[in-house]
Amino acid sequence: TCTPKPSMSATSKSVPELRVAETWDSCIENTIRKLAYGALGGGLLAFILFRTPSARSAVAGIGGGVGVGMGYTDCKHDFEKLDQEQNKP
């Protein structure tokens, strides 16, 4: 079966939407990756430095929080850059 091609107006409207969707995808992937690296790095550091499970969990949680914060900041910059690109005269 043949599917009809979208008109030019539909294609031109969807390009910014595709850029936003791509930015969301990369931001979510980046944040999850940084969360994992932060939690693993904090867990490894906690395993070396602390004996009690509660201290180890706390340090691993702090590492994960730092990773999420870094991911959020990167996403914020990506969306600001996308907004500036779309609002150029």
mmCIF file of C-alpha atoms in Angstrom:
data_model
loop_
_atom_site.group_PDB
_atom_site.id
_atom_site.type_symbol
_atom_site.label_atom_id
_atom_site.label_comp_id
_atom_site.label_asym_id
_atom_site.label_seq_id
_atom_site.Cartn_x
_atom_site.Cartn_y
_atom_site.Cartn_z
ATOM 1 C CA THR A 1 0.000 0.000 0.000
ATOM 2 C CA CYS A 2 1.123 3.536 -0.687
ATOM 3 C CA THR A 3 0.983 6.179 1.972
ATOM 4 C CA PRO A 4 0.471 9.760 0.866
ATOM 5 C CA LYS A 5 3.317 12.172 1.466
ATOM 6 C CA PRO A 6 2.599 15.001 3.904
ATOM 7 C CA SER A 7 2.134 18.449 2.443
ATOM 8 C CA MET A 8 4.873 21.043 2.753
ATOM 9 C CA SER A 9 3.041 22.906 5.502
ATOM 10 C CA ALA A 10 2.778 19.755 7.620
ATOM 11 C CA THR A 11 6.466 18.985 7.040
ATOM 12 C CA SER A 12 7.616 22.487 7.928
ATOM 13 C CA LYS A 13 5.549 22.443 11.128
ATOM 14 C CA SER A 14 6.889 19.098 12.226
ATOM 15 C CA VAL A 15 10.589 19.980 11.877
ATOM 16 C CA PRO A 16 10.727 22.059 15.110
ATOM 17 C CA GLU A 17 8.637 19.402 16.829
ATOM 18 C CA LEU A 18 11.142 16.766 15.737
ATOM 19 C CA ARG A 19 14.005 18.865 17.097
ATOM 20 C CA VAL A 20 12.215 19.160 20.446
ATOM 21 C CA ALA A 21 11.547 15.411 20.501
ATOM 22 C CA GLU A 22 15.188 14.660 19.684
ATOM 23 C CA THR A 23 16.312 17.040 22.420
ATOM 24 C CA TRP A 24 14.003 15.322 24.934
ATOM 25 C CA ASP A 25 15.320 11.914 23.917
ATOM 26 C CA SER A 26 18.952 12.945 24.279
ATOM 27 C CA CYS A 27 18.240 14.683 27.605
ATOM 28 C CA ILE A 28 16.513 11.666 29.108
ATOM 29 C CA GLU A 29 19.277 9.351 27.919
ATOM 30 C CA ASN A 30 21.978 11.710 29.198
ATOM 31 C CA THR A 31 20.307 12.122 32.602
ATOM 32 C CA ILE A 32 19.849 8.377 33.085
ATOM 33 C CA ARG A 33 23.474 7.767 32.117
ATOM 34 C CA LYS A 34 24.729 10.420 34.552
ATOM 35 C CA LEU A 35 22.469 9.075 37.300
ATOM 36 C CA ALA A 36 23.952 5.607 36.829
ATOM 37 C CA TYR A 37 27.539 6.855 36.702
ATOM 38 C CA GLY A 38 27.020 9.049 39.766
ATOM 39 C CA ALA A 39 25.435 6.243 41.770
ATOM 40 C CA LEU A 40 28.108 3.754 40.724
ATOM 41 C CA GLY A 41 30.921 6.207 41.435
ATOM 42 C CA GLY A 42 29.422 7.149 44.787
ATOM 43 C CA GLY A 43 28.809 3.494 45.613
ATOM 44 C CA LEU A 44 32.387 2.570 44.795
ATOM 45 C CA LEU A 45 33.742 5.465 46.837
ATOM 46 C CA ALA A 46 31.407 4.572 49.711
ATOM 47 C CA PHE A 47 32.455 0.924 49.567
ATOM 48 C CA ILE A 48 36.085 1.950 49.946
ATOM 49 C CA LEU A 49 35.616 4.615 52.627
ATOM 50 C CA PHE A 50 32.703 3.500 54.837
ATOM 51 C CA ARG A 51 31.755 0.349 56.724
ATOM 52 C CA THR A 52 28.111 0.806 57.572
ATOM 53 C CA PRO A 53 25.445 0.121 54.945
ATOM 54 C CA SER A 54 23.571 3.311 55.774
ATOM 55 C CA ALA A 55 26.633 5.483 55.097
ATOM 56 C CA ARG A 56 27.306 3.595 51.883
ATOM 57 C CA SER A 57 23.713 4.089 50.755
ATOM 58 C CA ALA A 58 23.788 7.766 51.607
ATOM 59 C CA VAL A 59 26.977 8.396 49.623
ATOM 60 C CA ALA A 60 25.659 6.396 46.651
ATOM 61 C CA GLY A 61 22.425 8.414 46.811
ATOM 62 C CA ILE A 62 24.341 11.670 46.888
ATOM 63 C CA GLY A 63 26.322 10.512 43.853
ATOM 64 C CA GLY A 64 23.101 9.698 42.035
ATOM 65 C CA GLY A 65 21.685 13.088 42.958
ATOM 66 C CA VAL A 66 24.759 14.830 41.621
ATOM 67 C CA GLY A 67 24.364 12.865 38.381
ATOM 68 C CA VAL A 68 20.703 13.867 38.027
ATOM 69 C CA GLY A 69 21.615 17.481 38.724
ATOM 70 C CA MET A 70 24.270 17.420 36.022
ATOM 71 C CA GLY A 71 21.813 15.870 33.579
ATOM 72 C CA TYR A 72 19.185 18.501 34.410
ATOM 73 C CA THR A 73 21.669 21.323 33.878
ATOM 74 C CA ASP A 74 22.752 19.908 30.518
ATOM 75 C CA CYS A 75 19.104 19.560 29.450
ATOM 76 C CA LYS A 76 18.369 23.110 30.493
ATOM 77 C CA HIS A 77 21.246 24.387 28.354
ATOM 78 C CA ASP A 78 20.172 22.221 25.393
ATOM 79 C CA PHE A 79 16.608 23.556 25.511
ATOM 80 C CA GLU A 80 17.791 27.156 25.897
ATOM 81 C CA LYS A 81 20.029 26.720 22.860
ATOM 82 C CA LEU A 82 17.137 25.172 20.900
ATOM 83 C CA ASP A 83 14.881 28.070 21.892
ATOM 84 C CA GLN A 84 17.469 30.613 20.744
ATOM 85 C CA GLU A 85 17.876 28.820 17.413
ATOM 86 C CA GLN A 86 14.114 28.746 16.787
ATOM 87 C CA ASN A 87 13.553 32.365 17.789
ATOM 88 C CA LYS A 88 16.234 33.874 15.541
ATOM 89 C CA PRO A 89 14.820 36.605 13.296
#
